[in-house]
Backbone as CSV, one residue per row, in Angstrom:
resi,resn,N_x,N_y,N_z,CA_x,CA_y,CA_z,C_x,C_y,C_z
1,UNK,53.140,-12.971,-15.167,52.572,-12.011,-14.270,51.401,-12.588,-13.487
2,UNK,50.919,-13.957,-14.044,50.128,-14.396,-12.813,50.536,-15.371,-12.187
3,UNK,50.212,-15.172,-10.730,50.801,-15.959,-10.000,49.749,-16.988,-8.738
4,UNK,49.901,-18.370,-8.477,48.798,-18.971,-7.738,48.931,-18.947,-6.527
5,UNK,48.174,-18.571,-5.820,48.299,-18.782,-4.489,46.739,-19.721,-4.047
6,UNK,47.022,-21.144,-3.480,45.822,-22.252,-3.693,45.408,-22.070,-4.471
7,UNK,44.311,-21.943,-4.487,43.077,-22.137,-6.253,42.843,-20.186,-6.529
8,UNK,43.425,-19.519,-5.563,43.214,-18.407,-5.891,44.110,-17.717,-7.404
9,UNK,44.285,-16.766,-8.151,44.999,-16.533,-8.972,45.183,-14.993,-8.335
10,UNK,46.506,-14.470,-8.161,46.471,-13.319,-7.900,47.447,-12.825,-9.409
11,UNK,46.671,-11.561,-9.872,47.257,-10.729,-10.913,48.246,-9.957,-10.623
12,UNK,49.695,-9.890,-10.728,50.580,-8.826,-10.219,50.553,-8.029,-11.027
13,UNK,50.496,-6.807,-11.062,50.650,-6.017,-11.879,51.884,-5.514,-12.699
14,UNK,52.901,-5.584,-13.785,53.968,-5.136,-14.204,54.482,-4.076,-13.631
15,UNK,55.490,-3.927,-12.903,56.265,-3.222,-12.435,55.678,-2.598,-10.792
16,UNK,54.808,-3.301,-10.192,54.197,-3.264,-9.277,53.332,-2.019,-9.668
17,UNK,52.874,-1.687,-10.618,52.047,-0.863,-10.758,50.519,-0.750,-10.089
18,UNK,49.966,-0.327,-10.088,48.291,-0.045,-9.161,47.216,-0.796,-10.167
19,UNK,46.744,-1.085,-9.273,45.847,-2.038,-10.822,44.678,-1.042,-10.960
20,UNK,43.857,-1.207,-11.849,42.841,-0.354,-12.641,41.966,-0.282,-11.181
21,UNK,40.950,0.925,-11.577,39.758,1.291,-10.530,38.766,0.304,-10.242
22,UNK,38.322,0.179,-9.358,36.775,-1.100,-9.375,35.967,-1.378,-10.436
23,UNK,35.970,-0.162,-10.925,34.578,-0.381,-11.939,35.698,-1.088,-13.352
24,UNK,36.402,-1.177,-13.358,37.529,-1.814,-14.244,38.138,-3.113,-14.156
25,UNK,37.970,-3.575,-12.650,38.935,-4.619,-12.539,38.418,-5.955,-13.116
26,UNK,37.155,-5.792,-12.871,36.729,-7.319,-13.876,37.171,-7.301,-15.536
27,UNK,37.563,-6.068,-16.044,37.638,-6.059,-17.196,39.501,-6.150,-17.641
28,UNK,40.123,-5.659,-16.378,41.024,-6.265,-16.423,41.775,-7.295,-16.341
29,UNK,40.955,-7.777,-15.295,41.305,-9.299,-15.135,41.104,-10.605,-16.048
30,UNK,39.854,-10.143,-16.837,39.120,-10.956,-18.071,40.716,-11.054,-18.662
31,UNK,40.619,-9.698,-19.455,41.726,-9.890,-20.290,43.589,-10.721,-19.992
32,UNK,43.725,-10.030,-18.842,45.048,-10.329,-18.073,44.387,-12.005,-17.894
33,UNK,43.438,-12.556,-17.932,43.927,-14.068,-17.747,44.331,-14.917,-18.878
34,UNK,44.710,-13.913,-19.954,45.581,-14.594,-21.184,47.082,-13.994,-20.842
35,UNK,47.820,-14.758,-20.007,49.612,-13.966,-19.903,49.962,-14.232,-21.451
36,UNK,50.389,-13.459,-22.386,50.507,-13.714,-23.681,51.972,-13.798,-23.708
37,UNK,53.002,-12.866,-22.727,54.257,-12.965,-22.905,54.344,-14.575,-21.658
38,UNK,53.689,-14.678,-20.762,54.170,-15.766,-20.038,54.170,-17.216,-20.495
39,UNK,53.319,-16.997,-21.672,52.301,-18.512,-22.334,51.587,-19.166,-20.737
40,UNK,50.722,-18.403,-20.632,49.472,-18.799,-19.764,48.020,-18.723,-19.526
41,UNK,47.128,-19.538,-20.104,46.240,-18.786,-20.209,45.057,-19.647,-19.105
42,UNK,44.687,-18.573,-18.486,43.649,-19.180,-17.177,42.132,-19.456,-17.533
43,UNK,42.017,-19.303,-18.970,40.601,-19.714,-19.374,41.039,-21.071,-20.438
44,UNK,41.776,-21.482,-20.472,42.160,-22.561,-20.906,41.297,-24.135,-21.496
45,UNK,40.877,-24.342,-20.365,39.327,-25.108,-20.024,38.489,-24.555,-19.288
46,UNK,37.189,-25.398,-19.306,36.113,-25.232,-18.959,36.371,-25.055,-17.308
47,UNK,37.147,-25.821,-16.359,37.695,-25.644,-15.241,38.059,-24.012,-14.703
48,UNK,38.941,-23.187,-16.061,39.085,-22.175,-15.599,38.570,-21.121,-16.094
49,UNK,37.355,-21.095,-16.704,36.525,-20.395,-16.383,35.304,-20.133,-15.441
50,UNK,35.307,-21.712,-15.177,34.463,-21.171,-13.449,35.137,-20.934,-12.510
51,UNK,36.602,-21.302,-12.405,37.327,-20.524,-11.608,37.304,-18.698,-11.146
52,UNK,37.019,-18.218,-12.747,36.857,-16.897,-13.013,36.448,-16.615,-12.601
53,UNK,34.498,-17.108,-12.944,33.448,-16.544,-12.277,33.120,-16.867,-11.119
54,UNK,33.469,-17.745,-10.199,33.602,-17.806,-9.208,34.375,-16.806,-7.999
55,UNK,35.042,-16.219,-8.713,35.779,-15.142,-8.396,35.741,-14.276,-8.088
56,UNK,35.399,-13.441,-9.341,34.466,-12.575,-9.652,32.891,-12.104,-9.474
57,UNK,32.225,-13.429,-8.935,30.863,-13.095,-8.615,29.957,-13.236,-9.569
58,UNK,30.195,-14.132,-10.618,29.489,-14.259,-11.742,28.767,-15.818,-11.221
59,UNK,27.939,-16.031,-12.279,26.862,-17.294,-12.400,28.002,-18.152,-12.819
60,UNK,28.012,-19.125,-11.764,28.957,-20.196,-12.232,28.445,-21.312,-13.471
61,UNK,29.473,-21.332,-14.132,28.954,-21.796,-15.586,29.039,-23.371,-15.332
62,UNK,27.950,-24.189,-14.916,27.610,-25.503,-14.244,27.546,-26.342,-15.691
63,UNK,26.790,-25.929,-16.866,26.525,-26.760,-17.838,27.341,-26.169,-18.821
64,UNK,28.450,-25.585,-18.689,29.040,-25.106,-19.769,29.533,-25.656,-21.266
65,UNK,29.849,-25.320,-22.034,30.382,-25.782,-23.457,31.511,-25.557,-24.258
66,UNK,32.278,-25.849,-24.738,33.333,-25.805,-25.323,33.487,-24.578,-26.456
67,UNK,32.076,-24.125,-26.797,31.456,-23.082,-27.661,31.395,-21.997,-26.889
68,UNK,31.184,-22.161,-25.352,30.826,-20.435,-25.052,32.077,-20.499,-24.339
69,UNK,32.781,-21.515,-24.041,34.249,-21.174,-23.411,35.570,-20.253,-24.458
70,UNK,34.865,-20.749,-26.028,35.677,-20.029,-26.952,35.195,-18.511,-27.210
71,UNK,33.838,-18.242,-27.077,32.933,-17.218,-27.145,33.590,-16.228,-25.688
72,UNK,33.884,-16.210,-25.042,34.292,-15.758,-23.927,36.192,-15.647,-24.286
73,UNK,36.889,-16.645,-24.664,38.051,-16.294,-24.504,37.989,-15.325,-26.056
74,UNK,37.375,-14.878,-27.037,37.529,-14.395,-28.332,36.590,-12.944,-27.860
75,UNK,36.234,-12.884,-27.128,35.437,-11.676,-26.523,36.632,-11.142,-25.742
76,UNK,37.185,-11.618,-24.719,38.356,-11.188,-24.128,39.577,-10.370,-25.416
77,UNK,39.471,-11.166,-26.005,41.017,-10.937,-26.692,40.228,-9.438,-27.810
78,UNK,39.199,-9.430,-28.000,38.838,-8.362,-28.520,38.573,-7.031,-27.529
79,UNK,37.952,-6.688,-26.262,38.461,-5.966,-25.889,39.884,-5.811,-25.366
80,UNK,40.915,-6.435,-25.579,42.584,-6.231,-25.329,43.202,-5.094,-26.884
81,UNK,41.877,-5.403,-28.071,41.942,-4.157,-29.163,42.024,-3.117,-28.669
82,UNK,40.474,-3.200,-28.229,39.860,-2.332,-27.488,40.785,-1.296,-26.676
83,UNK,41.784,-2.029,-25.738,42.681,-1.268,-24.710,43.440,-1.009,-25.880
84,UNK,44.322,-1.340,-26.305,45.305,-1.223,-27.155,44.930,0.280,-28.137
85,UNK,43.811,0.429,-28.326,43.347,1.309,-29.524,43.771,2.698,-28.357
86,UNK,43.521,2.171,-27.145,43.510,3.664,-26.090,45.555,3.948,-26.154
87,UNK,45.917,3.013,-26.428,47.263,3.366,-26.323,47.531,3.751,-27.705
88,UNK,46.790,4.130,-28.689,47.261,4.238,-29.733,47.547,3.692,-31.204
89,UNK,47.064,2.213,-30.963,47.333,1.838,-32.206,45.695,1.291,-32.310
90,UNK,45.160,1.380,-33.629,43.899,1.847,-34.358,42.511,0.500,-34.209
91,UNK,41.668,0.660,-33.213,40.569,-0.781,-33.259,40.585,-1.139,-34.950
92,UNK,41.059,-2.646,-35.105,41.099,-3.572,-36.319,39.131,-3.314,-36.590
93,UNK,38.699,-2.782,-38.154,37.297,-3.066,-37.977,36.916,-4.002,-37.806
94,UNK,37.344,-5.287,-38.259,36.503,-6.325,-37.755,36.502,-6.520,-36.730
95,UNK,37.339,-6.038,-35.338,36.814,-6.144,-34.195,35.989,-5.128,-33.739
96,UNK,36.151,-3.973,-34.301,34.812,-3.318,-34.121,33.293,-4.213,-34.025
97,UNK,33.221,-4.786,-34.978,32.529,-5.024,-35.800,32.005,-6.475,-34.984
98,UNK,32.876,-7.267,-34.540,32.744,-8.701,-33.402,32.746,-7.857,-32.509
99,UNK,32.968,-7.437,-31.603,32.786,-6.469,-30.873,30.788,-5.854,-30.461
100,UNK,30.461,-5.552,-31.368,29.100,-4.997,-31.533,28.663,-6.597,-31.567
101,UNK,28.707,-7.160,-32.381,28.108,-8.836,-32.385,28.176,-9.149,-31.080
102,UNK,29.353,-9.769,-29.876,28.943,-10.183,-28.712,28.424,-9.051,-27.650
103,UNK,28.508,-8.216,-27.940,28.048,-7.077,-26.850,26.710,-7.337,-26.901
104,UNK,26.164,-7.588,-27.940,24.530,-7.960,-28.228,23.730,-9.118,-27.919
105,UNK,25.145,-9.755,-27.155,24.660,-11.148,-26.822,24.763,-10.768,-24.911
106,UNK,24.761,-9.977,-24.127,24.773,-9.152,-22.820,24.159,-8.306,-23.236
107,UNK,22.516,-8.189,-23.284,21.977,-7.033,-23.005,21.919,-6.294,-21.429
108,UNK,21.509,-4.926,-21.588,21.193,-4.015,-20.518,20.177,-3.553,-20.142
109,UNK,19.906,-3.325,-18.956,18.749,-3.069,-18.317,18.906,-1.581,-17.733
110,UNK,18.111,-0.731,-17.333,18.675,0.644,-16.596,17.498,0.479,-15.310
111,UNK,18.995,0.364,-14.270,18.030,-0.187,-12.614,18.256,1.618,-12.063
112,UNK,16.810,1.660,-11.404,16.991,2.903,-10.655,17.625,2.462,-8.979
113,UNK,18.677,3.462,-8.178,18.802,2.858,-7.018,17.888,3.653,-6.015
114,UNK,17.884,3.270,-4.949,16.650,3.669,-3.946,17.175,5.087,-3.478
115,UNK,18.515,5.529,-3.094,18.475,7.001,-3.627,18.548,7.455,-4.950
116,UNK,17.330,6.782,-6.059,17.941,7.633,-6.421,18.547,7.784,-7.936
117,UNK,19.798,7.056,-7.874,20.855,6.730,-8.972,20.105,5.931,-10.170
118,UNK,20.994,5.681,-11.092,20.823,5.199,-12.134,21.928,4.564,-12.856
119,UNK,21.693,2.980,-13.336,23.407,2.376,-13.469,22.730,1.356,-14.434
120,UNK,23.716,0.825,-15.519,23.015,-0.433,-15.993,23.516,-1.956,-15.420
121,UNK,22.743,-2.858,-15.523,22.860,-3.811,-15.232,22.747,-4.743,-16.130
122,UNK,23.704,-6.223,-16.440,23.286,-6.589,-17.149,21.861,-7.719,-16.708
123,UNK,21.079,-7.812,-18.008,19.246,-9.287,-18.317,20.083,-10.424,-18.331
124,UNK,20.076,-11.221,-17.474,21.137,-12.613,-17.732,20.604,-13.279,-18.099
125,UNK,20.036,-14.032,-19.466,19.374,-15.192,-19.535,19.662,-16.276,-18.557
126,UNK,20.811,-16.524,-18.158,21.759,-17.734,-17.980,22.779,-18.587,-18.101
127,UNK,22.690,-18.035,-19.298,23.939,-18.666,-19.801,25.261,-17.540,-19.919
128,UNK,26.394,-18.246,-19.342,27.742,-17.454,-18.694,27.807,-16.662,-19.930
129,UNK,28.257,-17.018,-20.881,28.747,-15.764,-21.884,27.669,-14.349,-21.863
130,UNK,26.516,-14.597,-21.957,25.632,-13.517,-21.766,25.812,-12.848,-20.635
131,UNK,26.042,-13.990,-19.144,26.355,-12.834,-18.375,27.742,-12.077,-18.322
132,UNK,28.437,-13.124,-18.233,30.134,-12.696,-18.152,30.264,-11.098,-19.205
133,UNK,29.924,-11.120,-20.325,29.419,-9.874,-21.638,28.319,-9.017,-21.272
134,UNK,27.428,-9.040,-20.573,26.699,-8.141,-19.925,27.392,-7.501,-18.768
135,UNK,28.131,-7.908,-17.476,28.424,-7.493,-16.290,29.815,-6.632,-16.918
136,UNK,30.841,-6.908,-18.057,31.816,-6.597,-18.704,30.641,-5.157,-19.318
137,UNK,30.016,-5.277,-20.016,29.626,-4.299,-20.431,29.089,-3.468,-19.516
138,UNK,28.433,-3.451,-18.750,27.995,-2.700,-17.716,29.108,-1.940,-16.964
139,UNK,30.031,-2.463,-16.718,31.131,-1.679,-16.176,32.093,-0.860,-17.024
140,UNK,31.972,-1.426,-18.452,32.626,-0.308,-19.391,31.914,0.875,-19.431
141,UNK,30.816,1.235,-19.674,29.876,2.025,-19.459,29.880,2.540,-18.032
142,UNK,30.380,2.670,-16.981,30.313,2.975,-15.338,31.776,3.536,-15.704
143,UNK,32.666,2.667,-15.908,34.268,3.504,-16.728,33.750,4.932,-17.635
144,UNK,33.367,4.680,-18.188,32.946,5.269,-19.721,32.388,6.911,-18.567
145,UNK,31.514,6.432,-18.049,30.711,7.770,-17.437,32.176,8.594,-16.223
146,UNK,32.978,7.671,-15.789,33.894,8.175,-14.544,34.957,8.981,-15.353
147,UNK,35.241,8.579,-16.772,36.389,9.295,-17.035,37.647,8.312,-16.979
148,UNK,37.485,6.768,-16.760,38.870,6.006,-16.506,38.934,5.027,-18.024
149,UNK,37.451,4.861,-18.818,37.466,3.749,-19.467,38.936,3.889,-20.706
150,UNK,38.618,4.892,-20.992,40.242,5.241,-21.813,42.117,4.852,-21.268
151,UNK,41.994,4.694,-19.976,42.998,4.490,-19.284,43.117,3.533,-18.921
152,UNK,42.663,2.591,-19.431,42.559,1.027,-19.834,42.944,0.687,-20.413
153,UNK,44.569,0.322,-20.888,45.248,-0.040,-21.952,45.929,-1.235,-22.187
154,UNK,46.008,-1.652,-23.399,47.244,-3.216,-23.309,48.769,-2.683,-24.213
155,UNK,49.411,-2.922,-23.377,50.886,-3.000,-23.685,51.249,-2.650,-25.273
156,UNK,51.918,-1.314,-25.802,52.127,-2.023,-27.021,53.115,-2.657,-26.934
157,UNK,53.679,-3.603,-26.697,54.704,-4.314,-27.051,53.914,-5.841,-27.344
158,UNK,54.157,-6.207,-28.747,53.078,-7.438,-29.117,53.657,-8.470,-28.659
159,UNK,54.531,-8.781,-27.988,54.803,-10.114,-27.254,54.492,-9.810,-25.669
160,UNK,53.443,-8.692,-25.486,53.060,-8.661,-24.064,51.479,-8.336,-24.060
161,UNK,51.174,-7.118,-24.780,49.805,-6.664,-24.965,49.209,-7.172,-23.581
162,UNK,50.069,-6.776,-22.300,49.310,-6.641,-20.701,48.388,-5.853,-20.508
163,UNK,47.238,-6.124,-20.058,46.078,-4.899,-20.188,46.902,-4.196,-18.485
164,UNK,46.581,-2.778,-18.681,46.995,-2.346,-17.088,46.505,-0.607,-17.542
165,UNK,46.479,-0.381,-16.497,45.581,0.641,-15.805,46.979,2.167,-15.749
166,UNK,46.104,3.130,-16.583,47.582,3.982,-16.531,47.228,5.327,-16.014
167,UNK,48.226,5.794,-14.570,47.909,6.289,-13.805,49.316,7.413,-13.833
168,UNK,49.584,7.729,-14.980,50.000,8.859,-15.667,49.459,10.105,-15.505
169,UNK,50.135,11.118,-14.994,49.216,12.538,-14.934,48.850,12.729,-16.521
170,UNK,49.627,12.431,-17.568,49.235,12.875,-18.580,48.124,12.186,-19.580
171,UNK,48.294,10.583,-19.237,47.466,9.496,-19.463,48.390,8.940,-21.151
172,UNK,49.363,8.901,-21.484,50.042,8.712,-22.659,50.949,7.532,-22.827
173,UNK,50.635,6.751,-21.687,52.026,5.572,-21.226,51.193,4.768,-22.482
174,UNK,52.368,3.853,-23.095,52.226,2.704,-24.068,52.562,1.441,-23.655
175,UNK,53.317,1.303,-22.408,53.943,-0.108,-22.076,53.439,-0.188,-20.672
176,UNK,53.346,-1.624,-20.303,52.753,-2.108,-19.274,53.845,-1.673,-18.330
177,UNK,54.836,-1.451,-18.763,56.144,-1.420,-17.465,57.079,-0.733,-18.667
178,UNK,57.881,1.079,-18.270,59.034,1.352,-18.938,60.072,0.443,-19.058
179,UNK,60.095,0.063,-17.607,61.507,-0.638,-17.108,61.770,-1.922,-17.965
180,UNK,60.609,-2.529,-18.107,61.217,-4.122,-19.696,60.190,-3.622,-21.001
181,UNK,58.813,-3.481,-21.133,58.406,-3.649,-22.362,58.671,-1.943,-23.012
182,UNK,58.424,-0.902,-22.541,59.194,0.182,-22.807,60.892,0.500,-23.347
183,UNK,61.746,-0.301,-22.455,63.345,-0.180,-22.770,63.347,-1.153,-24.039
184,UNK,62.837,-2.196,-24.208,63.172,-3.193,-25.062,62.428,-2.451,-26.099
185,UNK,61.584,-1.643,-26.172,61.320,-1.127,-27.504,62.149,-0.149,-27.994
186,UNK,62.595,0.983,-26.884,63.456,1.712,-27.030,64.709,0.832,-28.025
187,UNK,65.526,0.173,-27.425,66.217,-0.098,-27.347,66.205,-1.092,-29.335
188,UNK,65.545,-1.485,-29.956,64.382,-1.936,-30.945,65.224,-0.345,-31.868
189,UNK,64.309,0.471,-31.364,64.291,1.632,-31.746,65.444,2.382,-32.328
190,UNK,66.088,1.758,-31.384,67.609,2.211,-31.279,68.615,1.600,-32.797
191,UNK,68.346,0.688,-32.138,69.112,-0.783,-33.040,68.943,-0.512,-34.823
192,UNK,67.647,-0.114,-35.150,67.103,0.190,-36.498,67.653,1.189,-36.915
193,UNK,67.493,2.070,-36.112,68.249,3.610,-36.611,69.386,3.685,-36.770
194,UNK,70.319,3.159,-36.201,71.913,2.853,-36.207,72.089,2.648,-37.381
195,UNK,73.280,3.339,-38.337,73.289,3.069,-39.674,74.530,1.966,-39.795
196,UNK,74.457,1.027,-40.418,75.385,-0.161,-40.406,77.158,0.501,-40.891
197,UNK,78.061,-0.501,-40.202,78.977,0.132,-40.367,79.733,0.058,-41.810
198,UNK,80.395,1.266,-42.530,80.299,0.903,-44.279,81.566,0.024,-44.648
199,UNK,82.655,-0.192,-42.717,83.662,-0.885,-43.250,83.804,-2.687,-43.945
């Protein structure tokens, strides 16, 4: 599902679906740059994570390390729980639990705006994981207040777990796409229940 166009990476969405709201898309994209059913992953090296933040508008990670490149891809894959728990199946505690650990490594600030408003931002020391985990957190919280952060989900189907944005009147979808990770479960579903034949 990702696809290159020059050094750009564009995310297609499964089944041409709408991708998540603004205040979401960095958090989708974090995650979606592990294709788990494609075997692709765009944080791979140190290369493609300044690709990311370059992208995205983050502090390009100039002196980076092999330590916060893993700190960042293990932060990713824990909010993909995170989505997953919105579709239904239960946050693992220990990612609760890592979860609260790097969130604490992106603290928040509360900026007033000149009309006015009030939003958090993330204190960047400098170093990418703090920000990349602060600006991620800041926008879960901007989700969180709009009413969308729940509708942020990853695939249940565990050979896909696609994070994508579900724009369901009812908000109850489980698969990134009915049409393959939906039917193939069905179909799963199907296969089990069938009682074998007794001839």
């Amino acid at each position: 599902m990702l696809a290159l166009a020059g050094n750009v990476v564009n995310m297609r969405q499964p089944g041409d679906r709408a991708p998540a709201p603004r205040e979401l898309a960095l958090v989708q994209d974090l995650i979606n740059t592990n294709d788990i059913e494609g075997r692709r992953d765009l944080l791979a090296d140190l290369d493609g994570l300044r690709a990311f933040c370059v992208e995205h508008g983050l502090p390009e990670p100039v002196a980076s390390t092999d330590e916060e490149l893993a700190t960042v891809r293990r932060f990713r894959e824990l909010l993909r729980d995170a989505c997953q728990a919105h579709a239904g199946t239960p946050l693992p505690a220990g990612s609760e639990r890592e979860l609260a650990e790097l969130t604490a490594r992106g603290p928040l600030c509360l900026r007033i705006g000149s009309d006015g408003s009030a939003y958090a931002t993330p204190t960047v020391p400098g170093a990418v994981p703090a920000a990349l985990i602060g600006r991620v957190c800041a926008d879960v919280l901007a989700a969180q207040a709009a009413g969308t952060w729940p509708r942020l989900k990853a695939c249940a189907a565990h050979g896909c777990r696609w994070a994508y944005y579900d724009h369901s009147p009812a908000g109850r979808g489980r698969w990134c796409t009915m049409s393959i990770c939906g039917s193939r479960a069905k179909m799963r579903s199907y296969r089990a229940g069938r009682a074998p034949d007794p001839r």
